[in-house]
Coordinates of C-alpha atoms and ligand atoms in Angstrom, one line a residue:
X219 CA -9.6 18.1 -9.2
X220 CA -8.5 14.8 -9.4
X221 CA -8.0 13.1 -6.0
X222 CA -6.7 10.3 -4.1
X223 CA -8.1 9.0 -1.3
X224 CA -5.5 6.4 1.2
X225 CA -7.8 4.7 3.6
X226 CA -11.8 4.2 3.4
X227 CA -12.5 4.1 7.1
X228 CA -15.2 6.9 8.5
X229 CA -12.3 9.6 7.0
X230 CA -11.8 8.7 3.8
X231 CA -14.8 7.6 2.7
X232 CA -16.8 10.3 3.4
X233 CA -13.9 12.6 2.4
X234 CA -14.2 10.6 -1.1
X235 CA -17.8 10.6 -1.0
X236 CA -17.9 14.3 -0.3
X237 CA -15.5 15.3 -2.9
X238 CA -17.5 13.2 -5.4
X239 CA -20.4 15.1 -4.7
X240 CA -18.7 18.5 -4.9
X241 CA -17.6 17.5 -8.4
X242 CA -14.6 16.2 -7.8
X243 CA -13.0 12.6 -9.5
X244 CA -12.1 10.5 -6.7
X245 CA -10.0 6.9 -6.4
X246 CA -10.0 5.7 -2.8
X247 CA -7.1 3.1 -1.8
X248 CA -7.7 0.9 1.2
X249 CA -5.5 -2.3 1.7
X250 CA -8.8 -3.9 2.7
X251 CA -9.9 -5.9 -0.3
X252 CA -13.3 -6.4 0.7
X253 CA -14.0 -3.0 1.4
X254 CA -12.9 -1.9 -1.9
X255 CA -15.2 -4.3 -3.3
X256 CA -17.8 -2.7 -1.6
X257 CA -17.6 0.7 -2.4
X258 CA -16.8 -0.1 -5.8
X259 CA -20.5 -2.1 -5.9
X260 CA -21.9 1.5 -4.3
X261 CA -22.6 0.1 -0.8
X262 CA -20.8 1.7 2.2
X263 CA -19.0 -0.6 4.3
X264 CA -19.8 1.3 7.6
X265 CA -22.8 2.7 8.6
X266 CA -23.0 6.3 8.2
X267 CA -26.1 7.7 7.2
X268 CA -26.0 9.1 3.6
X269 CA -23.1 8.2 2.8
X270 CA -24.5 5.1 0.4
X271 CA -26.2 7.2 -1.0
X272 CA -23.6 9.4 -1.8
X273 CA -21.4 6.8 -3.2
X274 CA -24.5 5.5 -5.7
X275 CA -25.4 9.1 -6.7
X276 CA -21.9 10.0 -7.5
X277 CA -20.7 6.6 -9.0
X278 CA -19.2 8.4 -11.7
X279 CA -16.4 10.9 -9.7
X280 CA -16.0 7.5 -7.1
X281 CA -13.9 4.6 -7.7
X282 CA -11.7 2.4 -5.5
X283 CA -8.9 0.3 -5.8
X284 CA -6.2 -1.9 -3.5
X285 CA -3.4 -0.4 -6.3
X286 CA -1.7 2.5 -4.7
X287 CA 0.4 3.1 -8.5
X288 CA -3.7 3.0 -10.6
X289 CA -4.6 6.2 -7.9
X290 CA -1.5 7.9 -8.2
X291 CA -0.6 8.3 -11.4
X292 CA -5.0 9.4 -12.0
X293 CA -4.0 11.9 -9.8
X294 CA -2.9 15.5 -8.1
X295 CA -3.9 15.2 -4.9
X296 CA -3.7 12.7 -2.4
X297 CA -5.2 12.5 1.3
X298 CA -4.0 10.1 3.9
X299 CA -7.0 9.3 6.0
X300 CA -5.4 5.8 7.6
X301 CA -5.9 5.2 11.1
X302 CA -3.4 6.0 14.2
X303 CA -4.7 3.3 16.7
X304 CA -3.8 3.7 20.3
X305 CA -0.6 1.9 21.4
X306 CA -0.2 0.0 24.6
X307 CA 1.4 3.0 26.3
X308 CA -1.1 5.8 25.1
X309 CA 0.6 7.1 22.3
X310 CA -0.5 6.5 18.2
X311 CA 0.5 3.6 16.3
X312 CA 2.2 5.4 13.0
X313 CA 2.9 2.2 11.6
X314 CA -0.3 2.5 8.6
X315 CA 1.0 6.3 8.1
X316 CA 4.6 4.9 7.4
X317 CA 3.6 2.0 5.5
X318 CA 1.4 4.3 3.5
X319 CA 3.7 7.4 3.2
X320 CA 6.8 4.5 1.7
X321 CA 3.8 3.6 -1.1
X322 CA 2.9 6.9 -1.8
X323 CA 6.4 8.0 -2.3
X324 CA 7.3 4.7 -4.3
X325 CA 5.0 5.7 -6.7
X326 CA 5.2 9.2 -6.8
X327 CA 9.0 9.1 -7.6
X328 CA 8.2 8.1 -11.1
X329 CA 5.9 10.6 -11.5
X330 CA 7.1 13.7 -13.6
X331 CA 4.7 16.3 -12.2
X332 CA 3.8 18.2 -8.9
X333 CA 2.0 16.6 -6.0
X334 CA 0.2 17.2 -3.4
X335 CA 0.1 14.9 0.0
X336 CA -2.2 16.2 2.6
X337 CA -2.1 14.4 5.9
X338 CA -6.1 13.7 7.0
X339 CA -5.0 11.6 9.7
X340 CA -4.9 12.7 13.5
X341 CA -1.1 13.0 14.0
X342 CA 1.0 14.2 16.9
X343 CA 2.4 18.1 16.3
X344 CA 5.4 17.4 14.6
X345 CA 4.6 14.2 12.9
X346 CA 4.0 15.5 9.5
X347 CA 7.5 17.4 9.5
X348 CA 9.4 15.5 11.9
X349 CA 8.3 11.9 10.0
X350 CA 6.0 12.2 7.3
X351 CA 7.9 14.3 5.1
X352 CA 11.6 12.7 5.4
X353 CA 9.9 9.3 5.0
X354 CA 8.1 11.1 1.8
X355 CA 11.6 12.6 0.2
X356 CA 13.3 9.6 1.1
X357 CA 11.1 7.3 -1.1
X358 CA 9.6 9.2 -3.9
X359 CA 13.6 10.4 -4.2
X360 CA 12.1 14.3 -4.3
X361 CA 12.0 17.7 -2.5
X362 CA 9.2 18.6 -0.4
X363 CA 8.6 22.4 -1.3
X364 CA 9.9 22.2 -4.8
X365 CA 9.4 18.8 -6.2
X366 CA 6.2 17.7 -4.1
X367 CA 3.5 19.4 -1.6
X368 CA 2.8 18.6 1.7
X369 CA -0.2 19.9 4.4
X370 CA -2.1 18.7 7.5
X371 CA -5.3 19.1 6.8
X372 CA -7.5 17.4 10.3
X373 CA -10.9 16.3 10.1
X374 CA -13.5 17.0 12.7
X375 CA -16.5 15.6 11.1
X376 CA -18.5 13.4 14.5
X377 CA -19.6 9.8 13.1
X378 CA -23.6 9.9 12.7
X379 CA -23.6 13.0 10.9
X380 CA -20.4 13.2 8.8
X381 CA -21.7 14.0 5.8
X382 CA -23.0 16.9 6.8
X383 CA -19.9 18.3 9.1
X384 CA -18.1 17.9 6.0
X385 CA -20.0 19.8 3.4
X386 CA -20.6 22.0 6.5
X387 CA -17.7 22.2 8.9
X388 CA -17.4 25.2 11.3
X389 CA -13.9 26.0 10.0
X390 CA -11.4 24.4 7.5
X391 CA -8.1 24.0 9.1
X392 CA -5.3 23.9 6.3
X393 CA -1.2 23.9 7.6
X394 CA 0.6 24.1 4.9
X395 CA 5.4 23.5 4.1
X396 CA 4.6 25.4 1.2
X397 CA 3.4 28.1 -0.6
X398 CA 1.5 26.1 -3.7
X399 CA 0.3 23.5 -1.3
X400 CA -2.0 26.4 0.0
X401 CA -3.0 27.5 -3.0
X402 CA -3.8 24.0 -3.9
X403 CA -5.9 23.4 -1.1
X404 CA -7.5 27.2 -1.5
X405 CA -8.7 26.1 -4.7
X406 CA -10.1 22.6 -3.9
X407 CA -12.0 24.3 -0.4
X408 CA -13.0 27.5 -2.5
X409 CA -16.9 26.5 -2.9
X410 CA -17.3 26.5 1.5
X411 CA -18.3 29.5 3.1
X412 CA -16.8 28.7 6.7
X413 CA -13.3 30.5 7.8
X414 CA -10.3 29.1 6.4
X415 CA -7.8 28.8 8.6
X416 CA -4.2 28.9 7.3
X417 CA -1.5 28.1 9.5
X418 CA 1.8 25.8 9.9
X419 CA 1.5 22.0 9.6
X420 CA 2.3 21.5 13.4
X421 CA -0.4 24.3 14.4
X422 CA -2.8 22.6 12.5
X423 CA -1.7 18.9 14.3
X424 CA -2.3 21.0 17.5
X425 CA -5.8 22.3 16.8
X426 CA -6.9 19.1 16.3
X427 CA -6.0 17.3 20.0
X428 CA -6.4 20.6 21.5
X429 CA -10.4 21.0 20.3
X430 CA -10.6 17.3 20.7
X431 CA -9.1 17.9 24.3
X432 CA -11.5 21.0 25.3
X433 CA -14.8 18.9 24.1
X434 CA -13.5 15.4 26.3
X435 CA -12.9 18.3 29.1
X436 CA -16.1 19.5 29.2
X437 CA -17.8 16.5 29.7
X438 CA -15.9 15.6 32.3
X439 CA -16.3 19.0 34.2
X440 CA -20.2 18.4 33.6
X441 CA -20.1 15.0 34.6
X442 CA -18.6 15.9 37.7
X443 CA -20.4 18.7 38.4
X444 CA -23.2 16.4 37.4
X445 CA -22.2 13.7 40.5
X446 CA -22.1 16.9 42.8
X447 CA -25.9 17.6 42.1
X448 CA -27.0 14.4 42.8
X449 CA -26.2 14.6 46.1
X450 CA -28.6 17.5 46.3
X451 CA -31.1 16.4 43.9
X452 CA -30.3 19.4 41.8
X453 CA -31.1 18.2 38.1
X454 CA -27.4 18.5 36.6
X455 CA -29.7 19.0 32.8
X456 CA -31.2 22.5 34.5
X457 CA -27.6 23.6 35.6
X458 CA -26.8 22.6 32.3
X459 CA -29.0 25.0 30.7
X460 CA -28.5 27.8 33.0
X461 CA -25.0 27.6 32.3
X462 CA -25.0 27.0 28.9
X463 CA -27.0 30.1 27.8
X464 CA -23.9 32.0 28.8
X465 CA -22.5 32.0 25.0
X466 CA -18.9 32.0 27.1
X467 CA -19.7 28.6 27.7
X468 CA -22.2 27.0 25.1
X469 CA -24.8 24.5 25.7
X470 CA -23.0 21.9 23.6
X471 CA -21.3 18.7 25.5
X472 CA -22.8 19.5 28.4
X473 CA -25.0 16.4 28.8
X474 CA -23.8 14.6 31.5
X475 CA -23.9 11.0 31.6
X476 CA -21.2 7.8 31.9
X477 CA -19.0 9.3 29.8
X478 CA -16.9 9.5 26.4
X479 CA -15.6 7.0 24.2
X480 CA -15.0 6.1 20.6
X481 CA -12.6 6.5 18.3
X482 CA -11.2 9.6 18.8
X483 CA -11.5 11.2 22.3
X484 CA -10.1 8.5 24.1
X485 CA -7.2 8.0 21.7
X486 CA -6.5 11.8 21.6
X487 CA -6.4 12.6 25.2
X488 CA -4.6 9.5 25.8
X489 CA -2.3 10.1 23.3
X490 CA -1.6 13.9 24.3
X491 CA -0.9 12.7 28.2
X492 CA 1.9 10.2 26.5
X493 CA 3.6 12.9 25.0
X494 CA 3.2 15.0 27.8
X495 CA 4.8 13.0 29.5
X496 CA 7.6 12.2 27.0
X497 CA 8.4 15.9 27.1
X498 CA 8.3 15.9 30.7
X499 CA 4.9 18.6 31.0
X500 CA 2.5 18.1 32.8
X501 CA -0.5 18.5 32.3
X502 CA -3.2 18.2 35.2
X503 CA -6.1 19.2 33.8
X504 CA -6.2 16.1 30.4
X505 CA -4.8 13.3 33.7
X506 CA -8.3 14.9 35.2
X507 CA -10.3 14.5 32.5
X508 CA -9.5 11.1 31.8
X509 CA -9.4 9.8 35.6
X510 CA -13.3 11.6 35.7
X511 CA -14.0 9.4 32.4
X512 CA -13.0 6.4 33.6
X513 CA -14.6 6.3 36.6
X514 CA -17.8 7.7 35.4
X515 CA -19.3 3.9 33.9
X516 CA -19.2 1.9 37.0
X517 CA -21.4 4.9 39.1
X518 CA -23.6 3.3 36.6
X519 CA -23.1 -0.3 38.4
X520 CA -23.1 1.2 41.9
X521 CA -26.1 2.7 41.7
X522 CA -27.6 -0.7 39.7
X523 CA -26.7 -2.7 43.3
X524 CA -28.8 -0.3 45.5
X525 CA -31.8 -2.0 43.9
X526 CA -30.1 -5.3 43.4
X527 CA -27.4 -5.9 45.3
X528 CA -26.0 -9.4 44.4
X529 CA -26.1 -9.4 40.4
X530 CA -25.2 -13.2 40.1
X531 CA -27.5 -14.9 38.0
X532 CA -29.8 -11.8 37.5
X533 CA -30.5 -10.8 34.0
X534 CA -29.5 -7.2 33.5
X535 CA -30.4 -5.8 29.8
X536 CA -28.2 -3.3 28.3
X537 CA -29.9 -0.7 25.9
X538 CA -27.0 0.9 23.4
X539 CA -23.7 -0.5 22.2
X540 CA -22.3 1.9 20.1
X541 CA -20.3 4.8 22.0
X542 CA -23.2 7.2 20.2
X543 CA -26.4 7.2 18.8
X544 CA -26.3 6.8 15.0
X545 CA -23.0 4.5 14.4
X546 CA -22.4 1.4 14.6
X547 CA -18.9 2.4 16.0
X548 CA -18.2 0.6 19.4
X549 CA -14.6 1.8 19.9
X550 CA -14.6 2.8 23.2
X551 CA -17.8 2.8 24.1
X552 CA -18.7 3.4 27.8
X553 CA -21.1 0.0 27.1
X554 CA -17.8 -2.2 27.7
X555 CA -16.7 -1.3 31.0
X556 CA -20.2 -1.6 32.1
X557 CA -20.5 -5.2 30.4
X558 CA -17.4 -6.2 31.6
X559 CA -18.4 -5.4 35.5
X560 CA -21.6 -7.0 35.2
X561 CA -19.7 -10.3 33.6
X562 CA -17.5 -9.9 36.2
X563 CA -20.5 -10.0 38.8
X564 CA -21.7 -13.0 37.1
X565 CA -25.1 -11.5 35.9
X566 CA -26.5 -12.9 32.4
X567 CA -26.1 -9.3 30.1
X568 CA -28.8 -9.2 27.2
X569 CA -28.2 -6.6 24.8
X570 CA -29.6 -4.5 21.9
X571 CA -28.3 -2.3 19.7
X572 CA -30.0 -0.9 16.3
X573 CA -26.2 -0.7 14.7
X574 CA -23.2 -2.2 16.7
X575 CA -24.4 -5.3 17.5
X576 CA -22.1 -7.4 15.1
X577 CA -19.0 -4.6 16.2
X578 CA -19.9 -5.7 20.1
X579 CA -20.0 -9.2 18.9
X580 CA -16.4 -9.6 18.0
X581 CA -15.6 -8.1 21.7
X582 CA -18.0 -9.9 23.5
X583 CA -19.7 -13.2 21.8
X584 CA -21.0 -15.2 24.2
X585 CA -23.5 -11.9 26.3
X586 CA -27.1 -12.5 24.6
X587 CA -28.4 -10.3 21.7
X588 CA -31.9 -9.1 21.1
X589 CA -33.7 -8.7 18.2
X590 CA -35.3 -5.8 19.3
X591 CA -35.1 -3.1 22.2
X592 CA -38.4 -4.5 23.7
X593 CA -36.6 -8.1 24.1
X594 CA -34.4 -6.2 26.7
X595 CA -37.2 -5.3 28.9
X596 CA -37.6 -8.6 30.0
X597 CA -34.7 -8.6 32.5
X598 CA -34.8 -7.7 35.7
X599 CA -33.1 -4.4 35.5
X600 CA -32.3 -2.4 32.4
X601 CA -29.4 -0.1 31.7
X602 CA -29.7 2.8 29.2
X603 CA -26.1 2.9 27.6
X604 CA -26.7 4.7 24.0
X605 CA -29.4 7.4 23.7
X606 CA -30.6 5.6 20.3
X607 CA -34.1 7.8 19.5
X608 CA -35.4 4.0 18.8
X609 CA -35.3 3.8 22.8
X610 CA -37.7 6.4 23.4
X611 CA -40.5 4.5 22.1
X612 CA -40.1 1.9 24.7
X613 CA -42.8 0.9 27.5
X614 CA -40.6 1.3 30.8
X615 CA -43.6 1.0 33.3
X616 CA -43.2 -1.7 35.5
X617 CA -39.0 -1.6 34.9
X618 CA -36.3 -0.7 36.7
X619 CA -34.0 1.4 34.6
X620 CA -30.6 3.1 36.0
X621 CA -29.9 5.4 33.0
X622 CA -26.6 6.8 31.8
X623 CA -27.9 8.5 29.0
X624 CA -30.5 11.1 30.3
X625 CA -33.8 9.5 28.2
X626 CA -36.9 10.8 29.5
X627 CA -39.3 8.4 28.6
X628 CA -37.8 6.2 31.2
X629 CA -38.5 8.3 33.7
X630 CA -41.5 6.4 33.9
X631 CA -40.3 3.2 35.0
X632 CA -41.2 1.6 38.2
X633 CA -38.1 2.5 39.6
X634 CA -35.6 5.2 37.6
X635 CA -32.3 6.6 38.6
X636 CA -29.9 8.4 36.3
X637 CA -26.1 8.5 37.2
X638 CA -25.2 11.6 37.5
X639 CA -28.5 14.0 37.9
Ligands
NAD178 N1 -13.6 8.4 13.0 C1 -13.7 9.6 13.3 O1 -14.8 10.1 13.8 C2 -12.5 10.6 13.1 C3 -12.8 12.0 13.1 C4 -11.7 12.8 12.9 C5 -10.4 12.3 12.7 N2 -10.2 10.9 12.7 C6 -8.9 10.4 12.5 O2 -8.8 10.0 11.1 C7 -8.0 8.8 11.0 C8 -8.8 7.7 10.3 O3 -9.8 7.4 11.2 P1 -11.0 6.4 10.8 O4 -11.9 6.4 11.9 O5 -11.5 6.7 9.5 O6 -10.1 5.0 10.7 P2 -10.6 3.6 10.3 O7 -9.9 2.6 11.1 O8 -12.1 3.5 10.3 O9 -10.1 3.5 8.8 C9 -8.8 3.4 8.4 C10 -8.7 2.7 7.0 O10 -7.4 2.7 6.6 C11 -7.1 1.5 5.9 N3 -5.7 1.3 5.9 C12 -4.8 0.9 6.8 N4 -3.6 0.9 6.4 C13 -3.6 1.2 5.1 C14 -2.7 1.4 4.0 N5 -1.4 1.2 4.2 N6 -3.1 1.7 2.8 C15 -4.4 2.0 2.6 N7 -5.4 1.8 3.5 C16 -5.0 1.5 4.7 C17 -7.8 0.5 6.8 O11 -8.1 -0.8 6.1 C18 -9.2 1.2 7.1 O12 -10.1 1.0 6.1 C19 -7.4 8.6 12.4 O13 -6.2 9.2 12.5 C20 -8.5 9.2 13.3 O14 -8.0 9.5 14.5 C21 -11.3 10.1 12.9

């Protein structure tokens, strides 16, 4: 099929690159100029493993462009994978859907042929009907139904391994207005083996907080069952295990640590409590998760002044930027409350991180950066933020390591204490 791709962040690019490589031809739009550049040179503009590759390999089904009219009219489909930042107040900035929705329909309204639009984008329930379509007829001058498609189609590839959650998702959500919108996107998913699910565009909105939701929820309830054990010594990893063999529960996101961040969790929770509470609902359980979230980073701190107590002019090294292993993605990372308490304890912070360095730059430029992990060793304490596999390597005898991220080669440090087990 011929697609469009709107927006070449960690969606749409691998959505494009994916495509590509499933045989598809593919024009990604992105606003960003420089980005465009890139892809259209074959390098990726964020770090996502494979994904380079992908876009080298498949140079001939990839192209991108700034011109929303040169990747409409070369296609049939067209997927809207801009970002929804948080707002002030918790909810999602629409403002890149709406200014992308009014492009799309400018152009499409002087197109004589059937289209597609398939919202990629995490979006409230109800955004797609209640504002993407009216924006949609109003500019392209045209029926939703009859004239043009429309479906919600939410992504739940995890940065780091992308690629392969989606050439391999666990299910394919697909909310669909009409009737040749489905058929559409029935065709273009037919090659995956997973379940298809078929619903209504504002089920399919829903699935995506409420999985998003369950997954921040269950780190949480670890984490604080996780700060229960270690009043007991019980290792919170064994609990883990014992309860995750119960395939009720799953061993998956049961690590407990200092918490969740990036891009999505934090936005999505946050942004579900704002319309909660718009609607007047409460909703106990997501204020919980978030309150057990936000508190979980500065444990990290607390138990860091049992060994040290006044952190001015101390040297504490930070190992991990990035809000995971394997991206270079800092939105949200737990590394920034942390960083911030220490700078607000006056200690010097020295920091490594294989990927985010130059993302954790532009929040923080004046903390030192190493060239490598074993630069960080040298400070008086270390913290363990990001469990990069790099980090494992690492000498710790001699150290004293407070550890957020469960690595058990620093269990071997002079003095070791993890957060919450
Ligand atoms: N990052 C993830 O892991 C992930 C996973 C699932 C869903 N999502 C959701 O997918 C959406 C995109 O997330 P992301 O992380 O890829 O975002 P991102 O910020 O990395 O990328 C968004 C891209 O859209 C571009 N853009 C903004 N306005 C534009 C416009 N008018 N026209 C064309 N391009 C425009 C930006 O320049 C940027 O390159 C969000 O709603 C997010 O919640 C993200």
């Amino acid at each position: 099929m011929r697609l469009s791709i709107i927006g070449t962040g960690y969606v749409g690019l691998v959505t494009g690159a994916c495509f590509a490589k499933l045989g598809h031809n593919v024009i990604c739009v992105d606003i960003d100029a420089e980005k465009v550049k890139k892809i259209k040179a074959g390098v990726s503009p964020i770090y996502e493993d494979g994904l380079e590759d992908l876009l080298r390999v498949y140079k001939d089904n990839i192209t991108a462009t700034t011109e929303y009219a040169t990747a409409l009219k070369n296609s049939d489909v067209t997927f809207l994978c801009v970002g929804t930042p948080p707002l002030k107040n918790g909810g999602i900035d629409l403002r890149f859907i709406k200014e992308s929705v009014q492009q799309i329909g400018t152009e499409l309204k002087d197109l004589n042929r059937w289209h597609l639009l398939v919202v990629k984008s995490t979006v409230l329930p109800g955004t797609t009907q209640q504002i993407i379509l009216p924006l949609l007829e109003q500019y392209a001058r045209k029926k939703v139904g009859t004239d043009l498609g429309l479906a919600m189609n939410p992504e739940f590839l995890k940065e780091g391994v992308a690629i392969k959650d989606f050439l391999e998702p666990d299910r394919i959500v697909i909310g669909c207005f009409d009737e040749k919108s489905r058929t559409t996107l029935r065709e273009l998913y037919r090659g995956f083996t997973c379940p298809l699910v078929e619903t209504t565009l504002s089920t399919a909105e829903m699935i995506k907080y409420a999985s998003n939701a369950f997954l921040a929820t269950k780190i949480s309830f670890i984490n604080e069952i996780g700060n229960l054990c270690k009043h007991l010594k019980i290792d919170a990893y064994d609990v883990a295990t014992g309860m995750g063999l119960d395939k009720r529960i799953d061993r998956a996101f049961l690590d407990s640590g200092i918490g969740w961040g990036g891009s999505c969790f934090p936005k999505d929770v946050n942004a579900l409590i704002a319309w909660a509470s718009e609607i007047k609902e409460p909703v106990h359980i997501l204020e919980s998760t978030r309150k057990v979230n936000n508190d979980q980073p500065s444990r990290l701190v607390k138990i860091l002044k049992k060994y040290i107590p006044s952190l001015k002019d101390t040297t504490i090294g930070i190992l991990g930027l990035a809000f995971k292993p394997d991206t270079d993605d800092v939105r949200d990372s737990r590394a920034i409350p942390i960083v911030q308490e220490l700078l607000k304890n006056k200690a010097h912070v020295k920091a490594y991180d294989p990927q985010a360095m130059e993302n954790f730059k532009k929040l923080y430029p004046t903390i030192e950066y190493c060239s490598s992990a074993r630069d960080v060793l040298s400070s008086d304490a270390i913290l363990i933020t990001t469990k990069w596999k790099e980090f494992a390597t690492l000498d710790f005898q001699g150290k004293i390591v407070i550890d957020g991220r469960r690595l058990e080669q620093a269990k071997s440090a002079k003095i070791y204490e993890g957060v919450c087990w």
